[in-house]
Amino acid sequence: MFKREQFGDNFKWGVTISAFQNEGAPKSDGKGPSIWDTFTANTNNINNGDAIGDACDFYNRYEEDIALVRTLGLDVFRFSISWARILPYGRGKVNQAGIDFYKRVIDCCISNDLTPYVTIYHWDLPQALDDKGGWTNREIVDWFIAYLEICVKAFGDKVSNWVVMNEPMSFTGLGYFMGYHAPSRKGINHFLKAAHHTVLCMAQGGAKIRELQPHANIGVALSCSYIKPVNQLPKHRRAAKRMQAMLNRFYLEPLLGLGYPTDVMPALKIIKTFFRKGDEERMVFDFDFIGIQYYFRVVARHSYTPPVLFADEIPPRARKANLNTMNLDVYPKGIYKLLKFYSSYPQIKELIVTESGVCYPDFLVKDHVYDVRRMKYHQKMLKYIRKAQQKGINAGGYFVWTLVDNFEWKEGFEPRFGLVHVDFETQQRTIKYSGKWFQSFLSKTASTN
Ligand code: BGC
């Protein structure tokens, strides 16, 4: 159908993991607690009661895991830094052992001929900062920039690709609006404050990296969903536009200098009550790439609840969608529509799909995991990314979520997304069929089906 070479010589083939979901070792070598350590300490917070324990023990097995990335034929390894490993209390005294750990990880990438993409923040806020209000406290802008500066100074000699933040809508929406994720805060006020501070941190963080490392390649990774109205009735189309504003535009447009998307949601204007003089400019930064992360489609309809949004989602199960383990609507074609949508912003220089993946139940039978559906998912994603490229869209990479099965936040260990299976009792890794497909597809000489 297609070959690796067709995506271009500079196309980046990668895989993404995150500190909290993979590392384990929550108390090792001076690490402080994060909001996710607190949240998971109460296993009632996790849907199936799973205890995270040592997750997939990346802290001790990083050499084995990074070698697997190379075995699969990928070139980029994207991982995040745990803020509380570097600064156990979020600010103040630096934990040298934490710095040393990530230096070893980076060296290991380089010796495996992998390019590290380093995410500064993937949701695991130090608990000590949450005790002071966390993302709802404006001081977080200073705390975040100080932490980011430590990272760039410590690792910048070997790292030049930075993702300032991962999926702001996920951690502010789920953690500060719905109370579903850590730190379990609820309500529009918490959300809007946290959101505005997050935007400032992204833009100011980007600017700080540029100042410290003028030639760095700097991006943010944003969650996005393909949204369609249930039918063409004007009220449902308007509802879909509001959802589009919340899920796909809210965190992007301020960074591009367009402000929050109040055109279709005038009620969002109340976010300005959290502005200080000069914030309009402070929210803008000229990123080198925008990471888009796509997992599912949303079918929207008008609804009087919740207010502000006046839209809700028709549950995927009710419309007999193609479901993954998390009951989300798996729809690879959505990536094409999203790449098209994002490419309509002239300010965006490059789009990279910095995460996509799918969770299905996997079965390890005689050392094999025959996950054909996952393989097909990634093949379809690549087909649509290629189609976008053919339409002239600058889609510069595909990073699979994820390398090894890991801890899926509130969902515990049940949803498995990895190209590599993990037996969480023994920590044994087994490359799945999907991983083997990548291995053969990416081997420089091979073409594919
Ligand atoms: C997040 C990951 C998460 C994945 C699968 C993304 O929203 O960045 O941390 O595990 O989706 O749900």
Tab-separated table of C-alpha atoms and ligand atoms in Angstrom:
chain	number	residue	atom	x	y	z
A	1	MET	CA	0.000	0.000	0.000
A	2	PHE	CA	2.709	2.504	0.963
A	3	LYS	CA	6.337	2.614	1.917
A	4	ARG	CA	8.184	4.356	4.681
A	5	GLU	CA	10.146	6.390	2.146
A	6	GLN	CA	6.966	7.985	0.773
A	7	PHE	CA	6.560	9.967	3.987
A	8	GLY	CA	9.824	11.790	3.263
A	9	ASP	CA	13.355	11.554	4.592
A	10	ASN	CA	12.676	13.995	7.393
A	11	PHE	CA	9.512	12.312	8.629
A	12	LYS	CA	9.927	11.499	12.310
A	13	TRP	CA	8.948	7.998	13.420
A	14	GLY	CA	8.577	7.906	17.155
A	15	VAL	CA	6.962	6.575	20.266
A	16	THR	CA	5.772	8.422	23.382
A	17	ILE	CA	5.680	7.482	27.063
A	18	SER	CA	5.194	9.554	30.233
A	19	ALA	CA	6.962	9.698	33.583
A	20	PHE	CA	4.059	8.901	35.875
A	21	GLN	CA	2.623	6.171	33.675
A	22	ASN	CA	5.921	4.336	33.182
A	23	GLU	CA	8.609	5.099	35.719
A	24	GLY	CA	7.393	3.669	39.026
A	25	ALA	CA	9.942	4.283	41.815
A	26	PRO	CA	7.779	7.044	43.301
A	27	LYS	CA	9.998	7.522	46.336
A	28	SER	CA	13.395	6.526	44.973
A	29	ASP	CA	16.478	8.713	45.152
A	30	GLY	CA	14.819	11.729	46.691
A	31	LYS	CA	11.730	12.057	44.476
A	32	GLY	CA	8.910	14.027	46.067
A	33	PRO	CA	5.206	13.147	45.794
A	34	SER	CA	3.088	14.340	42.882
A	35	ILE	CA	-0.675	14.862	42.753
A	36	TRP	CA	-0.920	11.540	40.939
A	37	ASP	CA	0.942	9.728	43.739
A	38	THR	CA	-1.611	11.174	46.132
A	39	PHE	CA	-4.556	10.332	43.896
A	40	THR	CA	-3.506	6.740	43.213
A	41	ALA	CA	-2.608	6.091	46.860
A	42	ASN	CA	-6.356	5.733	47.333
A	43	THR	CA	-7.124	2.824	45.025
A	44	ASN	CA	-10.843	3.679	45.228
A	45	ASN	CA	-9.970	6.516	42.866
A	46	ILE	CA	-8.986	3.994	40.198
A	47	ASN	CA	-11.886	2.483	38.271
A	48	ASN	CA	-10.927	-1.146	38.748
A	49	GLY	CA	-9.099	-0.583	42.043
A	50	ASP	CA	-5.619	-1.184	40.554
A	51	ALA	CA	-2.625	-0.133	42.640
A	52	ILE	CA	0.051	1.486	40.503
A	53	GLY	CA	2.989	-0.048	42.393
A	54	ASP	CA	6.029	0.344	40.186
A	55	ALA	CA	3.999	0.887	36.983
A	56	CYS	CA	6.238	-0.618	34.287
A	57	ASP	CA	9.413	0.111	36.204
A	58	PHE	CA	10.966	2.341	33.556
A	59	TYR	CA	13.088	3.858	36.322
A	60	ASN	CA	15.058	0.620	36.505
A	61	ARG	CA	14.399	-0.805	33.050
A	62	TYR	CA	14.947	2.245	30.863
A	63	GLU	CA	17.885	0.604	29.094
A	64	GLU	CA	15.800	-2.388	28.075
A	65	ASP	CA	12.878	-0.185	26.995
A	66	ILE	CA	14.974	2.255	25.007
A	67	ALA	CA	16.694	-0.651	23.277
A	68	LEU	CA	13.199	-1.859	22.328
A	69	VAL	CA	12.468	1.461	20.617
A	70	ARG	CA	15.514	0.862	18.450
A	71	THR	CA	14.511	-2.765	17.843
A	72	LEU	CA	11.146	-1.567	16.558
A	73	GLY	CA	12.979	0.634	14.049
A	74	LEU	CA	11.715	3.950	15.417
A	75	ASP	CA	13.981	7.010	15.493
A	76	VAL	CA	12.410	9.262	18.124
A	77	PHE	CA	11.803	8.574	21.793
A	78	ARG	CA	9.480	11.045	23.481
A	79	PHE	CA	9.327	10.895	27.281
A	80	SER	CA	8.412	13.329	30.024
A	81	ILE	CA	10.288	14.597	33.044
A	82	SER	CA	8.795	14.214	36.478
A	83	TRP	CA	8.833	17.664	38.062
A	84	ALA	CA	8.916	16.146	41.556
A	85	ARG	CA	11.998	14.062	40.704
A	86	ILE	CA	13.884	17.247	39.842
A	87	LEU	CA	12.327	19.453	42.524
A	88	PRO	CA	10.785	17.261	45.241
A	89	TYR	CA	8.800	20.220	46.602
A	90	GLY	CA	8.151	21.754	43.210
A	91	ARG	CA	10.618	24.604	43.796
A	92	GLY	CA	13.688	25.317	45.853
A	93	LYS	CA	16.295	22.616	46.289
A	94	VAL	CA	17.185	20.582	43.213
A	95	ASN	CA	17.438	16.806	43.543
A	96	GLN	CA	20.661	15.932	41.729
A	97	ALA	CA	19.732	12.232	41.610
A	98	GLY	CA	16.673	13.162	39.549
A	99	ILE	CA	18.779	15.142	37.100
A	100	ASP	CA	21.229	12.249	36.873
A	101	PHE	CA	18.450	9.790	36.067
A	102	TYR	CA	17.251	11.796	33.058
A	103	LYS	CA	20.849	12.312	31.933
A	104	ARG	CA	21.235	8.541	31.855
A	105	VAL	CA	17.981	8.220	29.906
A	106	ILE	CA	19.132	10.828	27.370
A	107	ASP	CA	22.561	9.213	27.005
A	108	CYS	CA	20.888	5.884	26.476
A	109	CYS	CA	18.729	7.388	23.670
A	110	ILE	CA	21.821	8.771	22.015
A	111	SER	CA	23.763	5.538	22.246
A	112	ASN	CA	20.790	3.799	20.598
A	113	ASP	CA	20.813	6.434	17.860
A	114	LEU	CA	17.431	7.821	18.941
A	115	THR	CA	16.459	11.484	19.033
A	116	PRO	CA	14.966	12.451	22.395
A	117	TYR	CA	11.849	14.629	22.420
A	118	VAL	CA	11.478	15.789	25.988
A	119	THR	CA	8.120	16.786	27.462
A	120	ILE	CA	8.519	19.162	30.376
A	121	TYR	CA	5.092	18.522	31.899
A	122	HIS	CA	2.802	15.524	31.534
A	123	TRP	CA	0.291	16.078	34.373
A	124	ASP	CA	2.274	15.012	37.482
A	125	LEU	CA	2.376	18.271	39.426
A	126	PRO	CA	4.400	18.168	42.669
A	127	GLN	CA	1.993	17.753	45.574
A	128	ALA	CA	3.670	20.605	47.459
A	129	LEU	CA	2.592	23.008	44.699
A	130	ASP	CA	-0.938	21.697	44.678
A	131	ASP	CA	-1.041	22.400	48.403
A	132	LYS	CA	-0.596	26.032	47.385
A	133	GLY	CA	-3.405	25.920	44.814
A	134	GLY	CA	-1.493	24.258	41.971
A	135	TRP	CA	-2.580	25.395	38.526
A	136	THR	CA	-5.176	27.736	40.001
A	137	ASN	CA	-2.460	29.843	41.679
A	138	ARG	CA	-0.964	32.479	39.388
A	139	GLU	CA	2.433	31.904	41.012
A	140	ILE	CA	2.589	28.676	39.038
A	141	VAL	CA	3.869	30.666	36.088
A	142	ASP	CA	7.041	31.478	38.052
A	143	TRP	CA	7.298	27.970	39.508
A	144	PHE	CA	6.932	26.390	36.081
A	145	ILE	CA	9.430	28.657	34.342
A	146	ALA	CA	12.001	28.078	37.109
A	147	TYR	CA	11.564	24.296	36.746
A	148	LEU	CA	11.738	24.471	32.948
A	149	GLU	CA	14.916	26.537	33.151
A	150	ILE	CA	16.563	23.887	35.333
A	151	CYS	CA	15.628	21.219	32.777
A	152	VAL	CA	16.878	23.153	29.768
A	153	LYS	CA	20.165	24.038	31.483
A	154	ALA	CA	20.693	20.470	32.700
A	155	PHE	CA	19.784	18.618	29.502
A	156	GLY	CA	20.052	21.218	26.738
A	157	ASP	CA	23.551	20.124	25.711
A	158	LYS	CA	22.064	16.876	24.401
A	159	VAL	CA	18.383	17.704	23.886
A	160	SER	CA	17.137	20.145	21.303
A	161	ASN	CA	13.525	18.997	20.829
A	162	TRP	CA	11.165	20.151	23.565
A	163	VAL	CA	7.458	19.691	24.167
A	164	VAL	CA	6.595	22.321	26.746
A	165	MET	CA	3.369	20.686	27.833
A	166	ASN	CA	1.226	17.638	27.168
A	167	GLU	CA	-2.534	17.901	26.553
A	168	PRO	CA	-3.502	20.897	28.657
A	169	MET	CA	-7.209	20.319	27.994
A	170	SER	CA	-6.994	16.823	29.449
A	171	PHE	CA	-5.399	17.766	32.744
A	172	THR	CA	-7.329	21.002	33.276
A	173	GLY	CA	-10.648	19.624	31.992
A	174	LEU	CA	-10.515	16.320	33.827
A	175	GLY	CA	-8.586	17.533	36.884
A	176	TYR	CA	-9.936	21.049	37.461
A	177	PHE	CA	-13.387	21.092	35.862
A	178	MET	CA	-14.821	17.605	36.188
A	179	GLY	CA	-12.878	16.438	39.230
A	180	TYR	CA	-12.367	13.082	37.526
A	181	HIS	CA	-8.553	13.145	37.524
A	182	ALA	CA	-6.056	14.452	40.081
A	183	PRO	CA	-6.271	16.839	41.870
A	184	SER	CA	-10.067	16.332	41.859
A	185	ARG	CA	-11.091	19.975	41.637
A	186	LYS	CA	-14.393	20.920	40.063
A	187	GLY	CA	-16.151	23.862	38.521
A	188	ILE	CA	-15.774	26.518	35.892
A	189	ASN	CA	-13.814	28.892	38.128
A	190	HIS	CA	-11.098	26.379	38.914
A	191	PHE	CA	-10.959	25.385	35.276
A	192	LEU	CA	-10.677	28.860	33.794
A	193	LYS	CA	-8.007	29.940	36.253
A	194	ALA	CA	-5.984	26.773	35.696
A	195	ALA	CA	-6.462	27.110	31.942
A	196	HIS	CA	-5.266	30.681	31.743
A	197	HIS	CA	-2.179	29.946	33.841
A	198	THR	CA	-1.465	26.929	31.661
A	199	VAL	CA	-1.571	29.036	28.494
A	200	LEU	CA	0.814	31.551	30.065
A	201	CYS	CA	3.176	28.729	31.062
A	202	MET	CA	3.168	27.271	27.554
A	203	ALA	CA	3.940	30.565	25.829
A	204	GLN	CA	6.378	31.827	28.456
A	205	GLY	CA	7.981	28.392	28.626
A	206	GLY	CA	8.500	28.401	24.860
A	207	ALA	CA	10.043	31.879	25.051
A	208	LYS	CA	12.360	30.845	27.885
A	209	ILE	CA	13.634	27.834	25.938
A	210	ARG	CA	14.240	30.057	22.911
A	211	GLU	CA	16.232	32.473	25.087
A	212	LEU	CA	18.369	29.679	26.572
A	213	GLN	CA	18.726	27.626	23.408
A	214	PRO	CA	18.085	29.749	20.313
A	215	HIS	CA	18.149	26.823	17.869
A	216	ALA	CA	15.897	24.480	19.802
A	217	ASN	CA	12.872	22.901	18.153
A	218	ILE	CA	9.978	23.843	20.433
A	219	GLY	CA	6.390	22.638	20.506
A	220	VAL	CA	3.350	21.844	22.607
A	221	ALA	CA	1.234	18.700	22.392
A	222	LEU	CA	-2.517	19.316	22.238
A	223	SER	CA	-5.341	16.814	22.511
A	224	CYS	CA	-7.860	16.994	19.709
A	225	SER	CA	-10.991	15.164	18.672
A	226	TYR	CA	-12.727	14.855	15.378
A	227	ILE	CA	-16.173	16.318	16.051
A	228	LYS	CA	-19.247	16.018	13.919
A	229	PRO	CA	-22.838	17.084	14.600
A	230	VAL	CA	-25.405	14.305	14.964
A	231	ASN	CA	-27.242	15.755	11.959
A	232	GLN	CA	-27.417	18.995	10.012
A	233	LEU	CA	-30.016	20.761	12.165
A	234	PRO	CA	-28.629	24.250	12.938
A	235	LYS	CA	-28.815	23.720	16.707
A	236	HIS	CA	-26.671	20.577	16.505
A	237	ARG	CA	-24.220	22.201	14.110
A	238	ARG	CA	-23.819	25.098	16.503
A	239	ALA	CA	-23.326	22.623	19.363
A	240	ALA	CA	-20.583	20.890	17.364
A	241	LYS	CA	-18.909	24.263	16.767
A	242	ARG	CA	-18.887	24.992	20.472
A	243	MET	CA	-17.320	21.618	21.149
A	244	GLN	CA	-14.801	22.262	18.442
A	245	ALA	CA	-13.949	25.552	20.155
A	246	MET	CA	-13.464	23.833	23.509
A	247	LEU	CA	-11.669	20.695	22.417
A	248	ASN	CA	-9.652	21.811	19.396
A	249	ARG	CA	-9.202	25.586	19.527
A	250	PHE	CA	-9.154	26.683	23.161
A	251	TYR	CA	-5.477	25.982	23.893
A	252	LEU	CA	-4.149	26.678	20.435
A	253	GLU	CA	-5.559	30.040	19.433
A	254	PRO	CA	-4.222	32.130	22.337
A	255	LEU	CA	-0.722	30.828	21.564
A	256	LEU	CA	-1.124	31.969	17.967
A	257	GLY	CA	-2.206	35.446	19.028
A	258	LEU	CA	-5.896	34.878	18.310
A	259	GLY	CA	-7.122	34.910	21.915
A	260	TYR	CA	-9.590	32.433	23.433
A	261	PRO	CA	-12.344	31.285	21.047
A	262	THR	CA	-15.105	33.511	22.386
A	263	ASP	CA	-16.642	33.931	18.917
A	264	VAL	CA	-18.807	30.830	19.312
A	265	MET	CA	-18.743	30.832	23.131
A	266	PRO	CA	-19.159	34.393	24.396
A	267	ALA	CA	-19.519	33.062	27.954
A	268	LEU	CA	-15.815	32.233	27.895
A	269	LYS	CA	-15.125	35.943	28.168
A	270	ILE	CA	-15.190	35.564	31.950
A	271	ILE	CA	-11.699	34.093	31.660
A	272	LYS	CA	-10.568	37.710	31.267
A	273	THR	CA	-11.274	38.276	34.948
A	274	PHE	CA	-8.063	36.294	35.533
A	275	PHE	CA	-5.995	38.396	33.129
A	276	ARG	CA	-3.337	40.832	34.242
A	277	LYS	CA	-2.123	43.741	32.181
A	278	GLY	CA	0.054	42.461	29.342
A	279	ASP	CA	-1.327	38.891	29.368
A	280	GLU	CA	-2.545	39.114	25.752
A	281	GLU	CA	1.099	39.378	24.642
A	282	ARG	CA	2.359	36.940	27.263
A	283	MET	CA	0.047	34.254	25.845
A	284	VAL	CA	1.692	34.249	22.426
A	285	PHE	CA	4.702	32.277	21.254
A	286	ASP	CA	5.980	31.310	17.839
A	287	PHE	CA	6.223	27.513	18.225
A	288	ASP	CA	8.238	25.472	15.741
A	289	PHE	CA	5.672	22.690	15.737
A	290	ILE	CA	2.289	21.866	17.136
A	291	GLY	CA	1.898	18.308	18.357
A	292	ILE	CA	-1.540	16.927	17.768
A	293	GLN	CA	-2.784	13.933	19.718
A	294	TYR	CA	-5.783	12.113	18.408
A	295	TYR	CA	-7.635	9.101	19.805
A	296	PHE	CA	-11.389	9.305	19.124
A	297	ARG	CA	-14.344	10.851	17.343
A	298	VAL	CA	-17.129	12.764	19.063
A	299	VAL	CA	-20.684	13.022	17.747
A	300	ALA	CA	-22.201	16.159	19.253
A	301	ARG	CA	-25.753	17.338	19.829
A	302	HIS	CA	-27.364	20.349	21.389
A	303	SER	CA	-28.116	20.100	25.087
A	304	TYR	CA	-29.088	22.602	27.809
A	305	THR	CA	-26.720	20.912	30.215
A	306	PRO	CA	-23.932	21.651	30.740
A	307	PRO	CA	-24.447	25.403	30.548
A	308	VAL	CA	-21.752	27.446	28.748
A	309	LEU	CA	-21.062	24.592	26.356
A	310	PHE	CA	-24.739	23.705	25.656
A	311	ALA	CA	-23.576	20.582	23.906
A	312	ASP	CA	-23.008	16.967	24.785
A	313	GLU	CA	-21.757	13.816	23.202
A	314	ILE	CA	-23.924	10.968	22.010
A	315	PRO	CA	-22.346	8.028	23.836
A	316	PRO	CA	-20.351	5.954	21.328
A	317	ARG	CA	-21.960	2.749	22.588
A	318	ALA	CA	-25.464	4.114	21.903
A	319	ARG	CA	-24.535	4.761	18.281
A	320	LYS	CA	-22.843	1.381	17.869
A	321	ALA	CA	-19.454	2.935	17.203
A	322	ASN	CA	-16.257	0.985	16.841
A	323	LEU	CA	-15.228	0.906	20.518
A	324	ASN	CA	-11.883	0.518	22.248
A	325	THR	CA	-11.430	-0.748	25.818
A	326	MET	CA	-12.231	2.743	27.111
A	327	ASN	CA	-15.508	2.813	25.150
A	328	LEU	CA	-14.236	5.531	22.848
A	329	ASP	CA	-15.098	5.745	19.161
A	330	VAL	CA	-12.056	4.597	17.188
A	331	TYR	CA	-12.045	6.489	13.886
A	332	PRO	CA	-8.639	6.800	12.176
A	333	LYS	CA	-10.000	8.884	9.309
A	334	GLY	CA	-10.500	11.705	11.814
A	335	ILE	CA	-6.765	12.401	11.714
A	336	TYR	CA	-7.022	13.493	8.095
A	337	LYS	CA	-9.836	15.904	8.895
A	338	LEU	CA	-7.918	17.277	11.871
A	339	LEU	CA	-4.684	17.760	9.952
A	340	LYS	CA	-6.695	19.644	7.363
A	341	PHE	CA	-8.322	21.764	10.032
A	342	TYR	CA	-5.055	22.658	11.758
A	343	SER	CA	-3.264	23.338	8.503
A	344	SER	CA	-5.718	26.178	7.912
A	345	TYR	CA	-3.847	28.239	10.538
A	346	PRO	CA	-1.057	29.963	8.602
A	347	GLN	CA	0.866	30.551	11.847
A	348	ILE	CA	1.520	26.798	12.311
A	349	LYS	CA	4.841	25.771	10.795
A	350	GLU	CA	4.759	22.024	11.255
A	351	LEU	CA	2.246	19.505	12.557
A	352	ILE	CA	3.494	16.356	14.234
A	353	VAL	CA	1.156	13.644	15.467
A	354	THR	CA	2.881	13.360	18.839
A	355	GLU	CA	0.460	10.692	20.099
A	356	SER	CA	-2.085	8.281	18.778
A	357	GLY	CA	-2.906	4.751	19.712
A	358	VAL	CA	-5.627	2.333	20.611
A	359	CYS	CA	-6.389	0.081	23.571
A	360	TYR	CA	-7.855	-3.361	23.111
A	361	PRO	CA	-7.711	-6.392	25.370
A	362	ASP	CA	-4.562	-8.321	24.482
A	363	PHE	CA	-3.819	-11.953	25.164
A	364	LEU	CA	-0.384	-13.388	25.619
A	365	VAL	CA	-0.506	-16.886	24.171
A	366	LYS	CA	2.699	-18.890	23.962
A	367	ASP	CA	4.849	-15.766	23.922
A	368	HIS	CA	2.783	-14.065	21.216
A	369	VAL	CA	0.243	-11.243	21.240
A	370	TYR	CA	-1.726	-11.263	18.039
A	371	ASP	CA	-3.053	-7.676	18.117
A	372	VAL	CA	-4.069	-7.372	14.484
A	373	ARG	CA	-6.641	-4.657	15.241
A	374	ARG	CA	-3.971	-2.393	16.718
A	375	MET	CA	-1.701	-2.975	13.731
A	376	LYS	CA	-4.557	-2.053	11.387
A	377	TYR	CA	-5.317	1.043	13.417
A	378	HIS	CA	-1.785	2.359	12.996
A	379	GLN	CA	-1.754	1.428	9.312
A	380	LYS	CA	-4.921	3.441	8.783
A	381	MET	CA	-3.551	6.370	10.712
A	382	LEU	CA	-0.499	6.358	8.485
A	383	LYS	CA	-2.627	6.089	5.378
A	384	TYR	CA	-4.526	9.250	6.346
A	385	ILE	CA	-1.390	11.110	7.364
A	386	ARG	CA	0.086	10.280	3.984
A	387	LYS	CA	-3.107	11.492	2.316
A	388	ALA	CA	-2.773	14.785	4.192
A	389	GLN	CA	0.826	15.117	3.017
A	390	GLN	CA	-0.317	14.532	-0.541
A	391	LYS	CA	-2.694	17.471	-0.136
A	392	GLY	CA	0.321	19.609	0.755
A	393	ILE	CA	-0.098	19.532	4.540
A	394	ASN	CA	3.147	19.677	6.504
A	395	ALA	CA	2.634	16.567	8.644
A	396	GLY	CA	6.135	15.836	9.859
A	397	GLY	CA	5.913	12.825	12.120
A	398	TYR	CA	3.981	10.061	13.827
A	399	PHE	CA	4.673	9.059	17.428
A	400	VAL	CA	2.833	5.969	18.601
A	401	TRP	CA	1.153	5.923	21.971
A	402	THR	CA	2.776	3.874	23.330
A	403	LEU	CA	5.868	1.719	23.692
A	404	VAL	CA	4.922	-0.700	26.474
A	405	ASP	CA	1.536	-1.214	28.142
A	406	ASN	CA	1.420	1.211	31.056
A	407	PHE	CA	-0.755	2.779	33.752
A	408	GLU	CA	-3.703	4.515	32.120
A	409	TRP	CA	-4.417	7.107	34.822
A	410	LYS	CA	-7.857	6.625	36.374
A	411	GLU	CA	-8.418	3.551	34.229
A	412	GLY	CA	-5.542	1.650	35.844
A	413	PHE	CA	-3.691	-1.092	33.985
A	414	GLU	CA	-6.663	-2.433	32.040
A	415	PRO	CA	-6.434	-0.404	28.821
A	416	ARG	CA	-3.387	-1.689	26.959
A	417	PHE	CA	-1.986	0.628	24.294
A	418	GLY	CA	1.571	-0.689	23.884
A	419	LEU	CA	3.366	-2.084	20.881
A	420	VAL	CA	5.024	-4.221	23.542
A	421	HIS	CA	3.071	-6.304	26.041
A	422	VAL	CA	3.935	-6.094	29.733
A	423	ASP	CA	3.199	-8.798	32.265
A	424	PHE	CA	2.752	-6.538	35.295
A	425	GLU	CA	3.574	-9.387	37.711
A	426	THR	CA	6.962	-10.172	36.238
A	427	GLN	CA	7.624	-7.002	34.150
A	428	GLN	CA	8.347	-9.313	31.224
A	429	ARG	CA	8.197	-7.480	27.861
A	430	THR	CA	6.934	-9.210	24.688
A	431	ILE	CA	6.801	-7.447	21.330
A	432	LYS	CA	3.257	-7.653	19.981
A	433	TYR	CA	2.304	-8.348	16.391
A	434	SER	CA	1.730	-4.584	15.899
A	435	GLY	CA	5.274	-3.920	17.090
A	436	LYS	CA	6.626	-6.533	14.695
A	437	TRP	CA	4.707	-4.886	11.889
A	438	PHE	CA	6.374	-1.553	12.662
A	439	GLN	CA	9.716	-3.300	12.797
A	440	SER	CA	9.335	-4.709	9.321
A	441	PHE	CA	7.655	-1.597	7.886
A	442	LEU	CA	10.381	0.677	9.158
A	443	SER	CA	13.308	-1.503	8.173
A	444	LYS	CA	14.865	0.595	5.468
A	445	THR	CA	14.617	-1.986	2.727
A	446	ALA	CA	11.072	-3.183	3.313
A	447	SER	CA	7.864	-2.006	1.702
A	448	THR	CA	4.504	-2.985	3.075
A	449	ASN	CA	1.306	-4.750	2.239
B	1	BGC	C1	-2.308	11.143	27.155
B	1	BGC	C2	-1.703	9.863	27.678
B	1	BGC	C3	-2.776	8.793	27.743
B	1	BGC	C4	-3.288	8.538	26.347
B	1	BGC	C5	-4.309	7.424	26.221
B	1	BGC	C6	-3.314	10.941	26.063
B	1	BGC	O1	-4.434	11.659	26.387
B	1	BGC	O2	-1.303	12.046	26.795
B	1	BGC	O3	-1.107	10.109	28.905
B	1	BGC	O4	-2.319	7.620	28.332
B	1	BGC	O5	-3.861	9.710	25.869
B	1	BGC	O6	-5.503	7.714	26.838
